[in-house]
Amino acid sequence: MPIITGPEPLTPDATIRPARPGEEDVVLDLLTEAAAWLTGRGIRQWPQRFPWESVNRRIGLGEALLITRHDKPIATCVVTEAEPDLWGDDPEPAYYLGRLAVAREAAGAGLGVRIIDWSWQKAVAHGKAFVRVATTRDNPTLRALYERAGFEHVTDPPGLKWPTSLYQRRTGG
């Protein structure tokens, strides 16, 4: 079940909503900009461009979200209820937050942290035990951000395409 089905306020001037069919390239452009920015800092966390089909699938499932300010896309993320490729078949109910990308023009104002906190609040409201995230092991800045946001390091699973670190934040539920 999608985390939300319609637009909601995220900040006083930003809205979070499900991405709509036809907005695949909008989501892809935000992800591509973030991937290029990371690569420019020596961090290889994502492909240069995600496959269109993977974004289309996430939109169809209601998992791809867009954050807009004055109807202009400024961030994106995906929230799912399962990530078996990374977390296995864990029976604990959780939201899995991924593909979080903030446009460079909106960076530096805490929007990413606000999205993380929003997903945690939704997890609490929906009876989830955790919010879980995955990041590259080679991104100490992002790992530190998750830790400051209350996430605990769980493991660095071997054998994945990308060197990955898994984190989770308990909701108390």
mmCIF file of C-alpha atoms in Angstrom:
data_model
loop_
_atom_site.group_PDB
_atom_site.id
_atom_site.type_symbol
_atom_site.label_atom_id
_atom_site.label_comp_id
_atom_site.label_asym_id
_atom_site.label_seq_id
_atom_site.Cartn_x
_atom_site.Cartn_y
_atom_site.Cartn_z
ATOM 1 C CA MET A 1 0.000 0.000 0.000
ATOM 2 C CA PRO A 2 1.469 3.405 -0.931
ATOM 3 C CA ILE A 3 2.619 5.670 1.885
ATOM 4 C CA ILE A 4 0.321 8.448 0.533
ATOM 5 C CA THR A 5 -2.250 8.679 -2.224
ATOM 6 C CA GLY A 6 -2.444 12.444 -2.714
ATOM 7 C CA PRO A 7 -0.533 15.667 -2.104
ATOM 8 C CA GLU A 8 0.427 16.698 1.420
ATOM 9 C CA PRO A 9 2.319 19.701 2.761
ATOM 10 C CA LEU A 10 5.938 18.870 3.588
ATOM 11 C CA THR A 11 7.191 22.340 4.518
ATOM 12 C CA PRO A 12 5.436 25.715 4.463
ATOM 13 C CA ASP A 13 6.344 26.077 0.771
ATOM 14 C CA ALA A 14 6.805 22.475 -0.434
ATOM 15 C CA THR A 15 4.374 19.648 -1.169
ATOM 16 C CA ILE A 16 5.015 15.901 -1.340
ATOM 17 C CA ARG A 17 2.867 13.761 -3.600
ATOM 18 C CA PRO A 18 2.929 10.556 -5.605
ATOM 19 C CA ALA A 19 4.656 10.936 -8.959
ATOM 20 C CA ARG A 20 2.183 10.509 -11.804
ATOM 21 C CA PRO A 21 2.379 8.464 -14.993
ATOM 22 C CA GLY A 22 4.111 10.657 -17.550
ATOM 23 C CA GLU A 23 6.501 12.127 -14.940
ATOM 24 C CA GLU A 24 9.132 9.413 -15.330
ATOM 25 C CA ASP A 25 11.590 11.814 -16.964
ATOM 26 C CA VAL A 26 11.045 14.396 -14.213
ATOM 27 C CA VAL A 27 12.020 11.796 -11.601
ATOM 28 C CA LEU A 28 14.882 10.521 -13.754
ATOM 29 C CA ASP A 29 16.250 14.041 -14.265
ATOM 30 C CA LEU A 30 16.353 14.645 -10.485
ATOM 31 C CA LEU A 31 18.094 11.301 -9.919
ATOM 32 C CA THR A 32 20.542 11.918 -12.782
ATOM 33 C CA GLU A 33 21.477 15.346 -11.429
ATOM 34 C CA ALA A 34 22.116 13.838 -7.989
ATOM 35 C CA ALA A 35 24.146 10.955 -9.448
ATOM 36 C CA ALA A 36 26.325 13.391 -11.425
ATOM 37 C CA TRP A 37 26.862 15.538 -8.334
ATOM 38 C CA LEU A 38 27.886 12.468 -6.299
ATOM 39 C CA THR A 39 30.197 11.236 -9.058
ATOM 40 C CA GLY A 40 31.834 14.681 -9.155
ATOM 41 C CA ARG A 41 32.726 14.152 -5.499
ATOM 42 C CA GLY A 42 34.187 10.705 -6.122
ATOM 43 C CA ILE A 43 31.120 8.825 -4.848
ATOM 44 C CA ARG A 44 29.704 6.165 -7.139
ATOM 45 C CA GLN A 45 26.375 5.435 -5.518
ATOM 46 C CA TRP A 46 23.965 5.290 -8.436
ATOM 47 C CA PRO A 47 24.037 4.614 -12.160
ATOM 48 C CA GLN A 48 24.408 7.656 -14.389
ATOM 49 C CA ARG A 49 20.727 7.232 -15.215
ATOM 50 C CA PHE A 50 18.283 4.751 -13.745
ATOM 51 C CA PRO A 51 16.319 2.638 -16.217
ATOM 52 C CA TRP A 52 13.095 4.332 -17.318
ATOM 53 C CA GLU A 53 11.212 1.087 -16.675
ATOM 54 C CA SER A 54 12.236 0.994 -13.007
ATOM 55 C CA VAL A 55 10.874 4.501 -12.433
ATOM 56 C CA ASN A 56 7.720 3.718 -14.402
ATOM 57 C CA ARG A 57 7.169 0.621 -12.235
ATOM 58 C CA ARG A 58 7.642 2.602 -8.993
ATOM 59 C CA ILE A 59 5.201 5.259 -10.224
ATOM 60 C CA GLY A 60 2.660 2.566 -11.108
ATOM 61 C CA LEU A 61 2.925 1.123 -7.609
ATOM 62 C CA GLY A 62 2.522 4.554 -6.010
ATOM 63 C CA GLU A 63 6.003 4.308 -4.463
ATOM 64 C CA ALA A 64 7.762 7.126 -6.354
ATOM 65 C CA LEU A 65 7.187 10.520 -4.756
ATOM 66 C CA LEU A 66 7.839 14.062 -5.974
ATOM 67 C CA ILE A 67 8.439 17.079 -3.811
ATOM 68 C CA THR A 68 7.457 20.350 -5.448
ATOM 69 C CA ARG A 69 7.767 24.014 -4.606
ATOM 70 C CA HIS A 70 5.367 26.272 -6.517
ATOM 71 C CA ASP A 71 4.622 23.260 -8.761
ATOM 72 C CA LYS A 72 8.330 22.891 -9.683
ATOM 73 C CA PRO A 73 9.914 19.501 -8.847
ATOM 74 C CA ILE A 74 12.739 19.946 -6.324
ATOM 75 C CA ALA A 75 13.202 16.428 -4.921
ATOM 76 C CA THR A 76 12.180 12.820 -5.279
ATOM 77 C CA CYS A 77 12.256 9.615 -3.285
ATOM 78 C CA VAL A 78 10.790 6.135 -3.232
ATOM 79 C CA VAL A 79 9.061 4.591 -0.229
ATOM 80 C CA THR A 80 8.263 0.867 -0.311
ATOM 81 C CA GLU A 81 7.106 -1.723 2.191
ATOM 82 C CA ALA A 82 9.722 -4.295 1.156
ATOM 83 C CA GLU A 83 13.291 -4.378 -0.176
ATOM 84 C CA PRO A 84 14.079 -8.109 -0.287
ATOM 85 C CA ASP A 85 17.160 -7.654 -2.484
ATOM 86 C CA LEU A 86 18.828 -5.680 0.315
ATOM 87 C CA TRP A 87 17.000 -6.672 3.497
ATOM 88 C CA GLY A 88 15.735 -10.176 2.745
ATOM 89 C CA ASP A 89 12.274 -11.200 3.839
ATOM 90 C CA ASP A 90 12.246 -9.426 7.183
ATOM 91 C CA PRO A 91 8.892 -9.896 8.960
ATOM 92 C CA GLU A 92 9.150 -6.563 10.826
ATOM 93 C CA PRO A 93 6.835 -3.984 9.202
ATOM 94 C CA ALA A 94 8.918 -1.149 7.800
ATOM 95 C CA TYR A 95 9.097 1.600 5.247
ATOM 96 C CA TYR A 96 12.137 1.490 2.990
ATOM 97 C CA LEU A 97 13.225 4.951 1.870
ATOM 98 C CA GLY A 98 15.390 5.109 -1.222
ATOM 99 C CA ARG A 99 16.366 7.085 -4.289
ATOM 100 C CA LEU A 100 16.225 10.278 -2.250
ATOM 101 C CA ALA A 101 17.493 13.110 -4.425
ATOM 102 C CA VAL A 102 17.253 16.864 -3.881
ATOM 103 C CA ALA A 103 17.783 19.226 -6.807
ATOM 104 C CA ARG A 104 20.975 21.249 -6.425
ATOM 105 C CA GLU A 105 18.923 24.477 -6.479
ATOM 106 C CA ALA A 106 17.062 23.275 -3.344
ATOM 107 C CA ALA A 107 20.065 21.728 -1.566
ATOM 108 C CA GLY A 108 21.482 22.976 1.697
ATOM 109 C CA ALA A 109 18.178 23.940 3.321
ATOM 110 C CA GLY A 110 17.519 20.664 5.149
ATOM 111 C CA LEU A 111 14.962 19.320 2.669
ATOM 112 C CA GLY A 112 16.497 15.832 2.644
ATOM 113 C CA VAL A 113 16.319 15.632 6.433
ATOM 114 C CA ARG A 114 12.719 16.866 6.323
ATOM 115 C CA ILE A 115 11.838 14.065 3.862
ATOM 116 C CA ILE A 116 13.514 11.514 6.137
ATOM 117 C CA ASP A 117 11.605 12.823 9.166
ATOM 118 C CA TRP A 118 8.338 12.858 7.199
ATOM 119 C CA SER A 119 8.805 9.202 6.227
ATOM 120 C CA TRP A 120 9.517 8.320 9.867
ATOM 121 C CA GLN A 121 6.356 10.145 11.019
ATOM 122 C CA LYS A 122 4.364 8.217 8.411
ATOM 123 C CA ALA A 123 5.916 4.959 9.618
ATOM 124 C CA VAL A 124 4.835 5.763 13.174
ATOM 125 C CA ALA A 125 1.309 6.651 12.019
ATOM 126 C CA HIS A 126 1.031 3.457 9.937
ATOM 127 C CA GLY A 127 2.316 1.097 12.636
ATOM 128 C CA LYS A 128 5.671 0.327 11.047
ATOM 129 C CA ALA A 129 8.518 -0.760 13.320
ATOM 130 C CA PHE A 130 11.273 0.882 11.259
ATOM 131 C CA VAL A 131 12.284 3.222 8.501
ATOM 132 C CA ARG A 132 15.164 1.636 6.636
ATOM 133 C CA VAL A 133 17.665 3.116 4.215
ATOM 134 C CA ALA A 134 20.611 1.913 2.178
ATOM 135 C CA THR A 135 23.582 4.013 1.181
ATOM 136 C CA THR A 136 26.967 3.397 -0.311
ATOM 137 C CA ARG A 137 29.638 2.511 2.230
ATOM 138 C CA ASP A 138 31.823 5.074 0.452
ATOM 139 C CA ASN A 139 29.683 8.100 1.366
ATOM 140 C CA PRO A 140 30.704 9.112 4.897
ATOM 141 C CA THR A 141 28.755 12.379 4.699
ATOM 142 C CA LEU A 142 25.461 10.642 3.984
ATOM 143 C CA ARG A 143 26.175 7.931 6.535
ATOM 144 C CA ALA A 144 26.784 10.633 9.161
ATOM 145 C CA LEU A 145 23.557 12.395 8.165
ATOM 146 C CA TYR A 146 21.566 9.193 8.717
ATOM 147 C CA GLU A 147 23.266 8.641 12.061
ATOM 148 C CA ARG A 148 22.465 12.207 13.166
ATOM 149 C CA ALA A 149 18.865 11.549 12.103
ATOM 150 C CA GLY A 150 18.660 8.633 14.547
ATOM 151 C CA PHE A 151 19.464 5.729 12.233
ATOM 152 C CA GLU A 152 21.590 2.843 13.453
ATOM 153 C CA HIS A 153 24.004 0.978 11.213
ATOM 154 C CA VAL A 154 22.792 -2.614 10.739
ATOM 155 C CA THR A 155 25.225 -4.237 8.315
ATOM 156 C CA ASP A 156 27.342 -3.917 5.195
ATOM 157 C CA PRO A 157 26.069 -6.849 3.124
ATOM 158 C CA PRO A 158 28.718 -8.500 0.958
ATOM 159 C CA GLY A 159 28.348 -9.361 -2.688
ATOM 160 C CA LEU A 160 26.152 -6.499 -3.869
ATOM 161 C CA LYS A 161 26.770 -4.538 -7.071
ATOM 162 C CA TRP A 162 27.408 -1.372 -5.024
ATOM 163 C CA PRO A 163 29.304 -1.336 -1.685
ATOM 164 C CA THR A 164 26.274 -0.836 0.563
ATOM 165 C CA SER A 165 25.569 0.046 4.187
ATOM 166 C CA LEU A 166 22.125 -0.603 5.667
ATOM 167 C CA TYR A 167 20.624 1.617 8.358
ATOM 168 C CA GLN A 168 17.363 1.624 10.258
ATOM 169 C CA ARG A 169 15.519 3.917 12.629
ATOM 170 C CA ARG A 170 13.078 2.371 15.065
ATOM 171 C CA THR A 171 9.686 4.021 15.404
ATOM 172 C CA GLY A 172 8.840 2.665 18.817
ATOM 173 C CA GLY A 173 5.947 0.768 17.268
#
